[in-house]
């Protein structure tokens, strides 16, 4: 099953894109290293949250579909866990 990427998912990435642009601007303005690293950390955290959100939405849809068809859902849960693990 292929997940439909919602506007909410895309908006999360647009916010990350804005954060990264902000970091680039900070670098251009020779801002303090500590401030740049804090902002990079915030962007990474936002990316992690976006990935978790996408995986969760996909998992929910897959499980719902499997349950409607009387199938086993454990495979989808395991795949989601592995996918999130690989993202770290």
PDB file of C-alpha atoms in Angstrom:
ATOM      1  CA  UNK A   1       0.000   0.000   0.000  1.00  0.00           C
ATOM      2  CA  UNK A   2       1.224   3.463  -0.840  1.00  0.00           C
ATOM      3  CA  UNK A   3       0.523   6.252   1.603  1.00  0.00           C
ATOM      4  CA  UNK A   4      -1.017   9.461   0.359  1.00  0.00           C
ATOM      5  CA  UNK A   5       1.292  12.241   1.495  1.00  0.00           C
ATOM      6  CA  UNK A   6      -0.930  14.843   3.097  1.00  0.00           C
ATOM      7  CA  UNK A   7      -0.489  18.590   3.150  1.00  0.00           C
ATOM      8  CA  UNK A   8       0.330  18.255   6.870  1.00  0.00           C
ATOM      9  CA  UNK A   9       3.286  16.014   6.034  1.00  0.00           C
ATOM     10  CA  UNK A  10       4.490  18.358   3.320  1.00  0.00           C
ATOM     11  CA  UNK A  11       4.084  21.386   5.584  1.00  0.00           C
ATOM     12  CA  UNK A  12       6.299  19.751   8.206  1.00  0.00           C
ATOM     13  CA  UNK A  13       9.063  19.467   5.626  1.00  0.00           C
ATOM     14  CA  UNK A  14       8.552  23.039   4.471  1.00  0.00           C
ATOM     15  CA  UNK A  15       9.110  24.182   8.057  1.00  0.00           C
ATOM     16  CA  UNK A  16      12.320  22.134   8.192  1.00  0.00           C
ATOM     17  CA  UNK A  17      13.396  23.690   4.917  1.00  0.00           C
ATOM     18  CA  UNK A  18      12.855  27.118   6.461  1.00  0.00           C
ATOM     19  CA  UNK A  19      14.916  26.142   9.491  1.00  0.00           C
ATOM     20  CA  UNK A  20      17.797  25.001   7.285  1.00  0.00           C
ATOM     21  CA  UNK A  21      17.658  28.235   5.312  1.00  0.00           C
ATOM     22  CA  UNK A  22      17.777  30.077   8.614  1.00  0.00           C
ATOM     23  CA  UNK A  23      20.904  28.158   9.588  1.00  0.00           C
ATOM     24  CA  UNK A  24      22.528  29.042   6.277  1.00  0.00           C
ATOM     25  CA  UNK A  25      21.711  32.701   6.894  1.00  0.00           C
ATOM     26  CA  UNK A  26      23.197  32.465  10.380  1.00  0.00           C
ATOM     27  CA  UNK A  27      26.388  31.077   8.855  1.00  0.00           C
ATOM     28  CA  UNK A  28      26.478  33.857   6.260  1.00  0.00           C
ATOM     29  CA  UNK A  29      26.151  36.342   9.107  1.00  0.00           C
ATOM     30  CA  UNK A  30      28.958  34.608  11.050  1.00  0.00           C
ATOM     31  CA  UNK A  31      26.717  33.841  14.016  1.00  0.00           C
ATOM     32  CA  UNK A  32      28.146  32.039  17.024  1.00  0.00           C
ATOM     33  CA  UNK A  33      28.888  28.342  16.479  1.00  0.00           C
ATOM     34  CA  UNK A  34      26.778  27.355  19.471  1.00  0.00           C
ATOM     35  CA  UNK A  35      23.711  29.109  18.051  1.00  0.00           C
ATOM     36  CA  UNK A  36      24.186  27.443  14.654  1.00  0.00           C
ATOM     37  CA  UNK A  37      24.506  24.013  16.269  1.00  0.00           C
ATOM     38  CA  UNK A  38      21.357  24.598  18.358  1.00  0.00           C
ATOM     39  CA  UNK A  39      19.421  25.462  15.220  1.00  0.00           C
ATOM     40  CA  UNK A  40      20.801  22.439  13.361  1.00  0.00           C
ATOM     41  CA  UNK A  41      19.749  20.275  16.281  1.00  0.00           C
ATOM     42  CA  UNK A  42      16.248  21.745  16.122  1.00  0.00           C
ATOM     43  CA  UNK A  43      16.077  21.011  12.385  1.00  0.00           C
ATOM     44  CA  UNK A  44      17.226  17.422  12.935  1.00  0.00           C
ATOM     45  CA  UNK A  45      14.619  16.994  15.648  1.00  0.00           C
ATOM     46  CA  UNK A  46      11.930  18.341  13.303  1.00  0.00           C
ATOM     47  CA  UNK A  47      13.014  15.867  10.609  1.00  0.00           C
ATOM     48  CA  UNK A  48      12.850  13.018  13.140  1.00  0.00           C
ATOM     49  CA  UNK A  49       9.335  14.066  14.141  1.00  0.00           C
ATOM     50  CA  UNK A  50       8.286  14.288  10.475  1.00  0.00           C
ATOM     51  CA  UNK A  51       9.600  10.762   9.813  1.00  0.00           C
ATOM     52  CA  UNK A  52       7.817   9.391  12.873  1.00  0.00           C
ATOM     53  CA  UNK A  53       4.582  11.087  11.811  1.00  0.00           C
ATOM     54  CA  UNK A  54       4.784   9.645   8.294  1.00  0.00           C
ATOM     55  CA  UNK A  55       5.576   6.150   9.567  1.00  0.00           C
ATOM     56  CA  UNK A  56       2.755   6.332  12.129  1.00  0.00           C
ATOM     57  CA  UNK A  57       0.210   7.477   9.542  1.00  0.00           C
ATOM     58  CA  UNK A  58       1.287   4.741   7.151  1.00  0.00           C
ATOM     59  CA  UNK A  59       1.236   2.113   9.903  1.00  0.00           C
ATOM     60  CA  UNK A  60      -2.254   3.132  10.982  1.00  0.00           C
ATOM     61  CA  UNK A  61      -3.561   2.868   7.416  1.00  0.00           C
ATOM     62  CA  UNK A  62      -1.875  -0.502   6.802  1.00  0.00           C
ATOM     63  CA  UNK A  63      -3.198  -1.963  10.039  1.00  0.00           C
ATOM     64  CA  UNK A  64      -6.697  -0.692   9.362  1.00  0.00           C
ATOM     65  CA  UNK A  65      -6.647  -2.237   5.890  1.00  0.00           C
ATOM     66  CA  UNK A  66      -5.280  -5.566   7.162  1.00  0.00           C
ATOM     67  CA  UNK A  67      -7.864  -5.760   9.934  1.00  0.00           C
ATOM     68  CA  UNK A  68     -10.673  -5.110   7.462  1.00  0.00           C
ATOM     69  CA  UNK A  69      -9.363  -8.023   5.388  1.00  0.00           C
ATOM     70  CA  UNK A  70      -8.838 -10.264   8.426  1.00  0.00           C
ATOM     71  CA  UNK A  71      -5.063 -10.316   7.998  1.00  0.00           C
ATOM     72  CA  UNK A  72      -2.143 -10.341  10.390  1.00  0.00           C
ATOM     73  CA  UNK A  73      -0.882  -6.888  11.335  1.00  0.00           C
ATOM     74  CA  UNK A  74       2.320  -7.871  13.156  1.00  0.00           C
ATOM     75  CA  UNK A  75       4.386  -7.629   9.954  1.00  0.00           C
ATOM     76  CA  UNK A  76       3.490  -3.951   9.571  1.00  0.00           C
ATOM     77  CA  UNK A  77       4.382  -3.144  13.150  1.00  0.00           C
ATOM     78  CA  UNK A  78       7.748  -4.874  12.773  1.00  0.00           C
ATOM     79  CA  UNK A  79       8.451  -3.031   9.503  1.00  0.00           C
ATOM     80  CA  UNK A  80       7.629   0.310  11.140  1.00  0.00           C
ATOM     81  CA  UNK A  81       9.956  -0.436  14.054  1.00  0.00           C
ATOM     82  CA  UNK A  82      12.776  -1.384  11.672  1.00  0.00           C
ATOM     83  CA  UNK A  83      12.199   1.685   9.536  1.00  0.00           C
ATOM     84  CA  UNK A  84      12.344   4.013  12.512  1.00  0.00           C
ATOM     85  CA  UNK A  85      15.419   2.202  13.800  1.00  0.00           C
ATOM     86  CA  UNK A  86      17.232   2.702  10.500  1.00  0.00           C
ATOM     87  CA  UNK A  87      16.456   6.409  10.571  1.00  0.00           C
ATOM     88  CA  UNK A  88      18.588   6.895  13.688  1.00  0.00           C
TER      89      UNK A  88
END
